[in-house]
Coordinates of C-alpha atoms in Angstrom, one line a residue:
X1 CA -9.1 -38.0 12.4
X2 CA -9.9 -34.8 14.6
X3 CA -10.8 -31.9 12.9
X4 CA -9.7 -28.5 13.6
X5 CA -12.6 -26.8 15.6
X6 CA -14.9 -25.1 13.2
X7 CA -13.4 -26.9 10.0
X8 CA -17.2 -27.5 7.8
X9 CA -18.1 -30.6 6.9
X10 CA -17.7 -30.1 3.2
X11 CA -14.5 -30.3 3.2
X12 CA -13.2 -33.5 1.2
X13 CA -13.3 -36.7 2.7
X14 CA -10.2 -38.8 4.0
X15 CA -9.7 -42.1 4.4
X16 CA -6.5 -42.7 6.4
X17 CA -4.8 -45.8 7.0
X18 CA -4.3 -48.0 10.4
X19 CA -2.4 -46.2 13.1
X20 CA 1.3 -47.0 13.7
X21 CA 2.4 -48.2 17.1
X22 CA 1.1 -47.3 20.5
X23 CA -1.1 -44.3 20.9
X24 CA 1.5 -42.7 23.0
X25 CA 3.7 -42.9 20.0
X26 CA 1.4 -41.3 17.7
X27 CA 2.5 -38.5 15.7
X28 CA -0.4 -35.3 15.3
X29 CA -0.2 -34.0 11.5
X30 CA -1.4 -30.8 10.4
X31 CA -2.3 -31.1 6.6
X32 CA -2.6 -27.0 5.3
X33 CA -4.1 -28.6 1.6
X34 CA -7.2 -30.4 3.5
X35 CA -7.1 -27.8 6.7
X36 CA -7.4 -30.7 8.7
X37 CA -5.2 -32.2 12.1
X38 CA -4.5 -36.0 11.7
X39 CA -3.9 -38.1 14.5
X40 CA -2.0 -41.3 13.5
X41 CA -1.2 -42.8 10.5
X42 CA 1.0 -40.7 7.7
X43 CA -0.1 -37.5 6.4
X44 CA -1.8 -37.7 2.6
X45 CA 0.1 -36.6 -0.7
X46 CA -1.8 -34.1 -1.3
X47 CA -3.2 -33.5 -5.1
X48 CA -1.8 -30.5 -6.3
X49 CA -2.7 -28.2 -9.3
X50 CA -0.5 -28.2 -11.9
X51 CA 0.6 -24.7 -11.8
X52 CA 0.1 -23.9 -7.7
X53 CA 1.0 -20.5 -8.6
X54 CA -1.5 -19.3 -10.8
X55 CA -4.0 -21.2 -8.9
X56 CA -5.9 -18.5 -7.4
X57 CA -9.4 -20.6 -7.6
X58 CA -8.0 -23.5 -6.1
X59 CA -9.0 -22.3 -2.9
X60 CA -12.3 -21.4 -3.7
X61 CA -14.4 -24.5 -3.2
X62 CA -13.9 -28.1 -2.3
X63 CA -10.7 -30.4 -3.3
X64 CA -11.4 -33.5 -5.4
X65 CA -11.2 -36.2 -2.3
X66 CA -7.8 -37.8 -1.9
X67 CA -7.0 -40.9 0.2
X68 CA -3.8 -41.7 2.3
X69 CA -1.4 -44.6 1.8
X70 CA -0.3 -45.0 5.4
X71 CA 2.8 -47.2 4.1
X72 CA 4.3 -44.5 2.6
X73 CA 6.9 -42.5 4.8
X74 CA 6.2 -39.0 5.5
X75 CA 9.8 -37.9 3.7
X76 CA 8.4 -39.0 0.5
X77 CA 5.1 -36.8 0.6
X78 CA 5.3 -34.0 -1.5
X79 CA 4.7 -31.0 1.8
X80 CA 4.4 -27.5 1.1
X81 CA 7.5 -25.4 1.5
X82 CA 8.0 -21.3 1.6
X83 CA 8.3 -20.4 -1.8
X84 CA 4.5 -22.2 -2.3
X85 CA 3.3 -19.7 0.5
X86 CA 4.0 -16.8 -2.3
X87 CA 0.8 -15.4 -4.0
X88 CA -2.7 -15.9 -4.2
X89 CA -2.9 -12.8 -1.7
X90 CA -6.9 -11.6 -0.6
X91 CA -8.6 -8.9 -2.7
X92 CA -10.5 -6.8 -0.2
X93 CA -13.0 -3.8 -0.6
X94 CA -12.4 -0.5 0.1
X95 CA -15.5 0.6 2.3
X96 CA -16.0 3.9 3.4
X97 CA -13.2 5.9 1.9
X98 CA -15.2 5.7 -1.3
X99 CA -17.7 7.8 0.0
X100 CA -21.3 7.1 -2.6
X101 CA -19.8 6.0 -6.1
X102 CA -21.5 3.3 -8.3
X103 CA -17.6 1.6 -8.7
X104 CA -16.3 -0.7 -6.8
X105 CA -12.4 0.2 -5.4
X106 CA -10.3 -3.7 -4.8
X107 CA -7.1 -3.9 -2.8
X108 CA -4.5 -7.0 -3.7
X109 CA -3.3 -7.4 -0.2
X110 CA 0.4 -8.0 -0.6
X111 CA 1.5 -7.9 2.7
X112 CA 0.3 -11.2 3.0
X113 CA 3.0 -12.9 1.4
X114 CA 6.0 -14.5 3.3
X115 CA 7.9 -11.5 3.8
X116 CA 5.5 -9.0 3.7
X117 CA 5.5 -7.5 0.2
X118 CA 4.9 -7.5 -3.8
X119 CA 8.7 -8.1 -3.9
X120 CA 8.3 -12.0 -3.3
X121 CA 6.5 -12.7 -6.7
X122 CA 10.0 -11.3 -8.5
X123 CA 12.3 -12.6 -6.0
X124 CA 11.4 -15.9 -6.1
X125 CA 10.4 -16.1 -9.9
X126 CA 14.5 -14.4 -10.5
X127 CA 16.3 -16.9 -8.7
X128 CA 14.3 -19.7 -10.0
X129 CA 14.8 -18.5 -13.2
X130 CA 18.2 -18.1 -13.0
X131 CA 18.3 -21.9 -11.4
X132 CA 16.9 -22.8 -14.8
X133 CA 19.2 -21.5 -16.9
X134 CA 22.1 -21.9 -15.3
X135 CA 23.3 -18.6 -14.6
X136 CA 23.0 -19.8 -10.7
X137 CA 23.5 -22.4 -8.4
X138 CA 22.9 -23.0 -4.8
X139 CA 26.0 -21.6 -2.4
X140 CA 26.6 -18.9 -5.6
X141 CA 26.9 -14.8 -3.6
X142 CA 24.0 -13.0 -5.1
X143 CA 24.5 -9.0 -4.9
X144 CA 21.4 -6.7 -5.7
X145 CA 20.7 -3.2 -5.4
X146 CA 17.2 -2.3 -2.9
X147 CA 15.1 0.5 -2.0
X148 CA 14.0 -2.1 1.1
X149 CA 11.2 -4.5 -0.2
X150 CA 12.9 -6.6 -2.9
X151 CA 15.9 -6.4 -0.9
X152 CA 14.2 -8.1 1.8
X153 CA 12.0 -10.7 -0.4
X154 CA 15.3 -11.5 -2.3
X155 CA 16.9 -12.2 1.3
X156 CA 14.0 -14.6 2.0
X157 CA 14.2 -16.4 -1.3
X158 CA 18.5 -16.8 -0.6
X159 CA 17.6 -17.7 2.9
X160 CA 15.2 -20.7 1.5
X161 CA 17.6 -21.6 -1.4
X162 CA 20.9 -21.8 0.7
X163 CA 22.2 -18.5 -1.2
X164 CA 24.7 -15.9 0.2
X165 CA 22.9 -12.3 -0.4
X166 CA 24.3 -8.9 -0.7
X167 CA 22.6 -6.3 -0.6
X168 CA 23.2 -2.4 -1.5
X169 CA 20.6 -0.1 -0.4
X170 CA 20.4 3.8 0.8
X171 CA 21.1 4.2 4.4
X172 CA 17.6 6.3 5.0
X173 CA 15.7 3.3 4.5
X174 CA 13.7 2.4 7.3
X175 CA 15.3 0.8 10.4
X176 CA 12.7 -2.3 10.2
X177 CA 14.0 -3.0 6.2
X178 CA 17.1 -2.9 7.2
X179 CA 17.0 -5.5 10.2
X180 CA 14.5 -7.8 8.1
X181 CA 17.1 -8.0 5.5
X182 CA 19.7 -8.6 8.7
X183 CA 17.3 -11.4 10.1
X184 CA 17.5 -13.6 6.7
X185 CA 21.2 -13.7 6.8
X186 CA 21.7 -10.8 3.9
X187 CA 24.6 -8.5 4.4
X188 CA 24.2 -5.2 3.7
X189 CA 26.2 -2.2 2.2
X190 CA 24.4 1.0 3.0
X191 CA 25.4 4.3 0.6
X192 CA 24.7 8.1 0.5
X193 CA 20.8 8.7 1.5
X194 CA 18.3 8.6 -1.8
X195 CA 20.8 7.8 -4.2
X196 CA 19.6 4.2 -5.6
X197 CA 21.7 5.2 -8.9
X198 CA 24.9 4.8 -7.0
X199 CA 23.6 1.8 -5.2
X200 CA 22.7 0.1 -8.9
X201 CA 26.1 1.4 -9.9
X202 CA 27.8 0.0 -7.0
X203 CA 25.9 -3.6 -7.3
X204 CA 27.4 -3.4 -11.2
X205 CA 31.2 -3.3 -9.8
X206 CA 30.9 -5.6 -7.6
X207 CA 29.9 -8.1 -10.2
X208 CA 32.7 -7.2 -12.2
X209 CA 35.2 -7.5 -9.6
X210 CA 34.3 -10.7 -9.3
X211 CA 32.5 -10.6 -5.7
X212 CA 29.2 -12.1 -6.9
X213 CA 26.2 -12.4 -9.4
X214 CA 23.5 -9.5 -9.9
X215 CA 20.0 -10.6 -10.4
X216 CA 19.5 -6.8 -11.9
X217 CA 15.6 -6.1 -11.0
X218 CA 15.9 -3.4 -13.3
X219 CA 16.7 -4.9 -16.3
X220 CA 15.7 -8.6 -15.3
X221 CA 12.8 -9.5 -17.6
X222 CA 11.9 -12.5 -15.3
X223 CA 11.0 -9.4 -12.7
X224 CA 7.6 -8.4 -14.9
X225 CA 7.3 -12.4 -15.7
X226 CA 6.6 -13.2 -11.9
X227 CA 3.7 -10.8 -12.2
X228 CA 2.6 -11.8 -15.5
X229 CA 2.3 -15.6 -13.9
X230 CA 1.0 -15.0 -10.4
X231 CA -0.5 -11.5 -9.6
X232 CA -2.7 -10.7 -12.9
X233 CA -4.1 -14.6 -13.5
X234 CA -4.8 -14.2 -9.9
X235 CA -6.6 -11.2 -10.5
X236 CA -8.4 -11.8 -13.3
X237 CA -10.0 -15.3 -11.7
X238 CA -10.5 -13.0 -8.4
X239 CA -12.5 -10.3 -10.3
X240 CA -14.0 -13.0 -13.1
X241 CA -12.6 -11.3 -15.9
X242 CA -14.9 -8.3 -14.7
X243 CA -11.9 -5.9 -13.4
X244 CA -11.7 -2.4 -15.8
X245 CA -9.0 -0.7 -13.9
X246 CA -5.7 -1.6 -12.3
X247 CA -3.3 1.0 -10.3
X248 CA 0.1 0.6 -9.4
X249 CA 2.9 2.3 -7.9
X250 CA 6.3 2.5 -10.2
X251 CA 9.5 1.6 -8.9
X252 CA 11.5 -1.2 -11.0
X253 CA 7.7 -1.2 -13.1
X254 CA 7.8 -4.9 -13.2
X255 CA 4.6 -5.3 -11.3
X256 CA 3.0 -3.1 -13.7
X257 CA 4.3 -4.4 -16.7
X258 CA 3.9 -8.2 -16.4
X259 CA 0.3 -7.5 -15.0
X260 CA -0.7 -4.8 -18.0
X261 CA 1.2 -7.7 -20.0
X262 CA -1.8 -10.3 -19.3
X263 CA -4.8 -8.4 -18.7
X264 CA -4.5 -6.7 -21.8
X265 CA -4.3 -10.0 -23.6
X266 CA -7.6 -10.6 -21.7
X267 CA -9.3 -7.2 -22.2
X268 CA -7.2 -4.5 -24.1
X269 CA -10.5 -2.3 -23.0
X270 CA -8.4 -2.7 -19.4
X271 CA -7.0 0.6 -18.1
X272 CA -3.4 0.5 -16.7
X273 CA -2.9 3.1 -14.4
X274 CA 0.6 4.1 -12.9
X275 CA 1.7 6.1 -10.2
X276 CA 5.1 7.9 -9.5
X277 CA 6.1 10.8 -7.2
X278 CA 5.3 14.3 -7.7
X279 CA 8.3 16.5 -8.0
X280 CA 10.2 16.7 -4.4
X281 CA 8.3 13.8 -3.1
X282 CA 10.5 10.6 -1.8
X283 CA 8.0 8.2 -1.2
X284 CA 9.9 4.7 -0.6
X285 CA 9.4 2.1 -3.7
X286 CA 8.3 4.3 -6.1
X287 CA 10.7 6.1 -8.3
X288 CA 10.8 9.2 -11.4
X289 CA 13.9 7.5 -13.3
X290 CA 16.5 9.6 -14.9
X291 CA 16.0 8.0 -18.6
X292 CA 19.7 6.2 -18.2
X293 CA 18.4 4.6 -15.3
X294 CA 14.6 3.4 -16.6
X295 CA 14.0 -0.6 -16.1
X296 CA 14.8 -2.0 -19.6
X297 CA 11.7 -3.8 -19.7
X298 CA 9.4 -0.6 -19.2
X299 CA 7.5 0.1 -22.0
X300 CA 5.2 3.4 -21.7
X301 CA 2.8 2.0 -23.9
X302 CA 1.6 -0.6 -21.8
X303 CA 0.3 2.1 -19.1
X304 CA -2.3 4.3 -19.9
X305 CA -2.7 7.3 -17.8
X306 CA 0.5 8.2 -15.2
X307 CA -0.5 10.0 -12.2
X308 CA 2.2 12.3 -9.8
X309 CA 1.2 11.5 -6.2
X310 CA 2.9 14.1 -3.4
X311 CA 4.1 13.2 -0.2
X312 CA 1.5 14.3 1.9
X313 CA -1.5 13.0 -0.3
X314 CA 0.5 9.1 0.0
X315 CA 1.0 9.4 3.7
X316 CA -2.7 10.9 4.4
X317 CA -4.4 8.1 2.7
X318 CA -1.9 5.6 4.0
X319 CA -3.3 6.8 7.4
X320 CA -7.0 7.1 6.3
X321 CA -6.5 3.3 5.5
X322 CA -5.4 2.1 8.9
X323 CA -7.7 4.1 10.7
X324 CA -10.7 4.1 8.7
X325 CA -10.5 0.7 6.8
X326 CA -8.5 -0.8 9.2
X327 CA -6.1 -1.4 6.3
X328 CA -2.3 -1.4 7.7
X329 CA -0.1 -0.8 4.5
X330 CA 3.0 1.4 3.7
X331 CA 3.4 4.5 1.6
X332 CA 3.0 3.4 -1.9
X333 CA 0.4 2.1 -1.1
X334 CA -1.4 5.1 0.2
X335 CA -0.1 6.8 -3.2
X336 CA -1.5 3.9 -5.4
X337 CA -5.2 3.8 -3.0
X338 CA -4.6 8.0 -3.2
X339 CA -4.8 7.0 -7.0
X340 CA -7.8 5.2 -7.3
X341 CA -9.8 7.7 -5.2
X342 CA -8.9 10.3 -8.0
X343 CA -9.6 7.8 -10.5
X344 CA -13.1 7.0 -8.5
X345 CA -14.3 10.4 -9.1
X346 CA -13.9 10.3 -12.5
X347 CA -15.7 7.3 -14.0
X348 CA -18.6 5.2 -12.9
X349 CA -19.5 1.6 -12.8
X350 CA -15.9 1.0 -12.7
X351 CA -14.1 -2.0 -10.8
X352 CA -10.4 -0.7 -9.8
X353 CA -7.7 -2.9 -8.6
X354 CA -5.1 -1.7 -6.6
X355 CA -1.8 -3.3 -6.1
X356 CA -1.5 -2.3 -1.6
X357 CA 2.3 -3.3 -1.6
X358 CA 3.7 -4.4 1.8
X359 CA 2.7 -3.3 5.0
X360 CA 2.7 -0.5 7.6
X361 CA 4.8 -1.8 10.2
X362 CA 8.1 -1.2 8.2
X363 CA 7.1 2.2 8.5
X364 CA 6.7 2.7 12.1
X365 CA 10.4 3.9 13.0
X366 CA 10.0 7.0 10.3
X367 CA 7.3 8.6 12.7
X368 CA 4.2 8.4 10.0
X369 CA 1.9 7.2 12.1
X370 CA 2.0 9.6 15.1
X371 CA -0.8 11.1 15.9
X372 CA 0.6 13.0 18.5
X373 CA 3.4 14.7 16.3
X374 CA 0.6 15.1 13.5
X375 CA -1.6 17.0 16.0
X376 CA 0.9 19.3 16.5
X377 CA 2.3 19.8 13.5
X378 CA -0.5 19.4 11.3
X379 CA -0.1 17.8 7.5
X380 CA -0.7 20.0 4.7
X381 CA -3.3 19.1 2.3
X382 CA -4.7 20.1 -0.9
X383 CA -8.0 19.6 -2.7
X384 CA -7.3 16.5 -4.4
X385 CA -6.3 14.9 -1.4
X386 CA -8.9 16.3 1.4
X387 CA -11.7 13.9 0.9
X388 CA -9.7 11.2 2.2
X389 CA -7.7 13.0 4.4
X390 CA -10.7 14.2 6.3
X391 CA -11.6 10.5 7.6
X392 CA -8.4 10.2 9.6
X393 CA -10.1 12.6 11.8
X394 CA -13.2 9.9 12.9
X395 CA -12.3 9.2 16.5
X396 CA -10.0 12.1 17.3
X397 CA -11.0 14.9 19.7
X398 CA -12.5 18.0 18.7
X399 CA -11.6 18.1 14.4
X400 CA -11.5 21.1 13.0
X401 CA -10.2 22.3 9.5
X402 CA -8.6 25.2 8.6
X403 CA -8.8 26.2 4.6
X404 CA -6.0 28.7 3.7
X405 CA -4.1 29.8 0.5
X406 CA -1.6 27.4 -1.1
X407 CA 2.0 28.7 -0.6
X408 CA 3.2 30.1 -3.7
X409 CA 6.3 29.0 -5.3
X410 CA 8.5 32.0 -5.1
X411 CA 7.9 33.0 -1.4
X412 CA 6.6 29.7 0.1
X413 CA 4.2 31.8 2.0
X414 CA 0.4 31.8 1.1
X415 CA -0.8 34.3 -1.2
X416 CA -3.2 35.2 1.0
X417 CA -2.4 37.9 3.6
X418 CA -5.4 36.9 5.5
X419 CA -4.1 33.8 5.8
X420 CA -0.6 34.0 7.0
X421 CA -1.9 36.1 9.7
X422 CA -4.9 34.0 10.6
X423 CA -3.3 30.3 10.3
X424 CA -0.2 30.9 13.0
X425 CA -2.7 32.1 15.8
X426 CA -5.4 29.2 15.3
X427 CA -3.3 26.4 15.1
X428 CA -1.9 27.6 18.5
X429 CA -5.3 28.2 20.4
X430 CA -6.0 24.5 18.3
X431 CA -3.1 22.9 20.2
X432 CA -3.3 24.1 23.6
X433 CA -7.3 23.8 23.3
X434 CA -6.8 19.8 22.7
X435 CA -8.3 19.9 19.1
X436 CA -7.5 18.2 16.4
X437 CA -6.4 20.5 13.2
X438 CA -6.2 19.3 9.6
X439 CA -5.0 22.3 7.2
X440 CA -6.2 22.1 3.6
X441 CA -4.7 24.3 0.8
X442 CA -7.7 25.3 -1.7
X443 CA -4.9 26.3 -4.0
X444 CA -3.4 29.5 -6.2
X445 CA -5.5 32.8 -6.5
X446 CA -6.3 32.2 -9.9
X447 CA -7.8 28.4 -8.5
X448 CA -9.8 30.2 -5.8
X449 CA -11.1 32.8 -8.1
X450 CA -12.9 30.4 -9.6
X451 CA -16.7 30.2 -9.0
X452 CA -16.7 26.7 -9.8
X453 CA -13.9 25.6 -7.1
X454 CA -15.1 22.3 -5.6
X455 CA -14.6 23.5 -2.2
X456 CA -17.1 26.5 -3.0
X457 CA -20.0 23.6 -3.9
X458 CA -21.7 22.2 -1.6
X459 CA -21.4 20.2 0.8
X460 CA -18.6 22.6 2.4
X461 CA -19.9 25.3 0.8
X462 CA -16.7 27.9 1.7
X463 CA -17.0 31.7 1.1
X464 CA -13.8 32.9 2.0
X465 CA -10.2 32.1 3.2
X466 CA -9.0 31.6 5.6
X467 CA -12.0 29.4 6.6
X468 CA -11.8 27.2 10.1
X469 CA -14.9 25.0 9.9
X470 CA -16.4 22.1 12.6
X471 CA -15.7 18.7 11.2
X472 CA -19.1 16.3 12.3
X473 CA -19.5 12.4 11.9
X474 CA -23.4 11.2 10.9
X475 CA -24.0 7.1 10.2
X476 CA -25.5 6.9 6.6
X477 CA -28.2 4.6 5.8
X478 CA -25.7 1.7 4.7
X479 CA -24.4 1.8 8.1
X480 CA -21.0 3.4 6.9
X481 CA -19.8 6.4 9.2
X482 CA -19.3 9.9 7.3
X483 CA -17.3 13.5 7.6
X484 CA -19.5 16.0 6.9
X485 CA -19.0 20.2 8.0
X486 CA -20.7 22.0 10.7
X487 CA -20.3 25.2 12.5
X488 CA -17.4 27.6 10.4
X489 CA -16.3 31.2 10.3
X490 CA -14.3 33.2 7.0
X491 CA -15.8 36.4 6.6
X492 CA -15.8 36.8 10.2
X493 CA -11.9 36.0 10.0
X494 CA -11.7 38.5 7.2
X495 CA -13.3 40.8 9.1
X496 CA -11.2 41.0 11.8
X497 CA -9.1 44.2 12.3
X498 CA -6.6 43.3 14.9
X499 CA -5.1 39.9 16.2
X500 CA -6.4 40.5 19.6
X501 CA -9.9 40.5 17.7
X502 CA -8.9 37.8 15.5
X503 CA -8.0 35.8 19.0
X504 CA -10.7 36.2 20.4
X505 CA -13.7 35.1 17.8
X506 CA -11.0 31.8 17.2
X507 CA -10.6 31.4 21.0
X508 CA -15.1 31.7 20.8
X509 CA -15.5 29.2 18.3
X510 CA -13.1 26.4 19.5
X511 CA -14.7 26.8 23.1
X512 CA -17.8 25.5 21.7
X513 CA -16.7 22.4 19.9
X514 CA -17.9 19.5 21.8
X515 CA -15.8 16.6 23.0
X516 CA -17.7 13.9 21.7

């Protein structure tokens, strides 16, 4: 037997049989169960736990030791296939976005599965379902209705199964969903941008007319039973029993439901927190349901605090992720890791789980990951989401960031006067001066007024808007690298008379930023 290079020796001990004809004719066996390569002979059964999908432990230590019976042909041992690739995903710290906190953040790494999302643990737990009862039966047409990552899970699980898979879906989905889905053989029907109503409707008729079967995610309740078998055992024996919090995004819900389902059975002292999107946000895979639309199996009282996350806050901590954690995961997931930051500043001695949900190279094509667009048209931000925010700055040339008045709702213009004269001018001398702007929104008058503002406390410290302050990096003690303001001006901006005035103090100030 050679062993892969590296392999310790404590893994379990083999004992293989005589090898079978001439050397030259020797096979080479890779066995994933002992993470070993095998030269000659056939390839062990390999022990298997008795449910391999709630085995999350399994791979924690040593195997009992298993021996080989070289007489047996290699068709009759029991290999691994696909659909025992789903689950048992890492759980990873969050490091630095944390900033000093006494809790402990977690990410379930999702994108780790097959193909790349949550989505597989419901796929493959519907269809084999459905195999069970009946309903289904290999060469069947299987029709469902997808924002993107079920869609292309489902098309997986068909591809594996030897089922035909239709699938209807919004045509602003991403271009990299859409050709995923392509590359597993599913067809798809694309309809009006955003409307996944019509798409559920349109899945419906189909089945009616006769054209195929609808696995119905929404209203499927072996969606929330893949969960409740795979992703909260997993995390429960990940955590030892020791997890107090667990955020998710909300689409169909069944990922929060089946996991609330068995950690509450565990510890009802377990806080379930969702997420869905703030009014006007379209952040894909999560949804706000019109109440004829809500997933049958939801039940509100199995989540205990509902957060609204906007656009910008998912996207900004979807980026702080990549390029401060090195974390490379997709919108959601930015909203649910957005969700736990808020959630981090609220208790203490916590341990938070958060569902990250695919990853961030089905984003790509949609543009929100470039830097350069972002430099020149900076994000807006807001108090709640700036901490985090901030970090995507580490590494970029020259950060500054510019605190103005939040637009208010009638105009969409900042109440501030100061400010819509002020912000125009400096992101322009920003741009062509190669710096890197972030703008932050402290929020309404009446939010500003307030002596106890967070952004008037220290460590920024601000005494007026508009406000364009220095952003610095210092190393901590621990090692971890930290944002932290230096040089800024706001009265002076206030001060200023003229633009020309204005102009020139901004044009000052910028000149003096450093390029390191």
């Amino acid at each position: 037997m050679t062993l892969r290079p590296g392999i310790a020796a404590s893994r379990p001990s083999v004992s293989l049989g005589a090898p079978r004809g001439p050397p030259r004719a020797r096979l080479r066996w890779w066995d994933k169960g002992l993470h070993c390569c095998v030269w000659g002979g056939w390839p062990t059964r390999v022990a298997r736990a008795s449910s391999p999908r709630c085995a999350a432990s399994s791979r924690k230590g040593p195997q009992a030791p298993t021996t080989v019976d070289a007489s047996e042909p290699p068709a009759a041992v029991q290999w691994q296939t696909m659909t025992d690739t789903v689950g048992r995903t890492p759980l990873v710290r969050l490091q630095r976005l944390t900033g000093d906190t006494t809790n402990v953040i977690l990410l379930k790494m999702e994108g780790n599965n097959p193909a790349g999302s949550v989505k597989d643990r419901p796929a493959l737990s519907m269809i084999t379902q459905a195999e069970a009862k009946g309903r289904i039966k290999p060469g069947d047409t299987l029709i469902e209705a997808t924002s993107g990552n079920t869609g292309i899970a489902l098309a997986m699980a068909a591809a594996i199964k030897g089922y035909r898979m239709i699938l209807v879906m919004p045509s602003n989905m991403s271009e990299e969903r859409k050709a995923s889905m392509a590359a597993y053989g599913a067809e798809l029907l694309e309809v009006p941008p955003g409307n996944m109503e019509y798409a559920r409707d349109l899945a419906q008729e189909m089945q009616q007319a006769g054209k195929g079967i609808v696995l119905n995610q929404f209203g499927n309740d072996d969606n929330p039973l893949g969960h409740y078998e795979s992703t909260a055992p997993e995390l429960w024996e990940q955590t030892q029993g020791t997890i107090t919090h667990f955020v998710s995004s909300m689409g169909t819900t069944g990922t929060i439901m089946g996991t609330s389902r068995f950690l509450k059975s565990k510890n009802p002292a377990v806080q379930i927190v969702g997420l869905q999107p703030a009014p006007g946000a379209k952040i894909a895979g999560i949804r706000r349901w019109p109440k004829e639309y809500l997933p049958t199996f939801f039940d509100p009282s199995r989540v205990d605090l509902t957060l609204d996350i906007t656009q910008a806050e998912a996207e900004e901590t979807m980026r702080a992720l990549a390029r401060v954690e090195g974390i490379f995961a997709g919108v959601s997931s930015g909203g649910a890791v957005a969700g736990a930051l808020r959630l981090n500043q609220e208790v203490e001695n916590a341990v938070i789980c958060v569902i990250v949900c695919d990853r961030g190279d089905r984003y790509l094509s949609t543009g929100v990951f470039d830097m350069e667009r972002l430099r020149a048209q900076p994000d807006r931000v807001d108090r709640a989401t700036f901490w985090a925010a901030q970090q995507t700055l580490q590494g970029l040339p020259r950060p500054v960031v510019l605190f103005v008045g939040s637009d208010e709702e009638g105009t969409g213009a900042s109440w501030c006067g100061d400010c819509r004269r002020a912000a125009p001018l400096i992101e322009r001398l920003a741009r062509t001066r190669g710096c890197t702007l972030l703008r932050c929104e402290v929020g309404s008058r009446p939010a500003w007024k307030d002596p106890d503002h967070p952004f008037r406390m220290a460590p920024l410290g601000l005494r007026a808007v508009p406000s364009l302050v220095e952003w610095r990096w210092h190393r901590r003690s621990d090692g971890q690298v930290q944002g932290r303001p230096g040089r800024s001006i706001g009265p002076e901006l206030e001060a200023c008379q003229t633009e020309a005035e204005m102009e020139a103090l901004v044009h000052s100030f910028l000149e003096a930023l450093t390029w390191a």
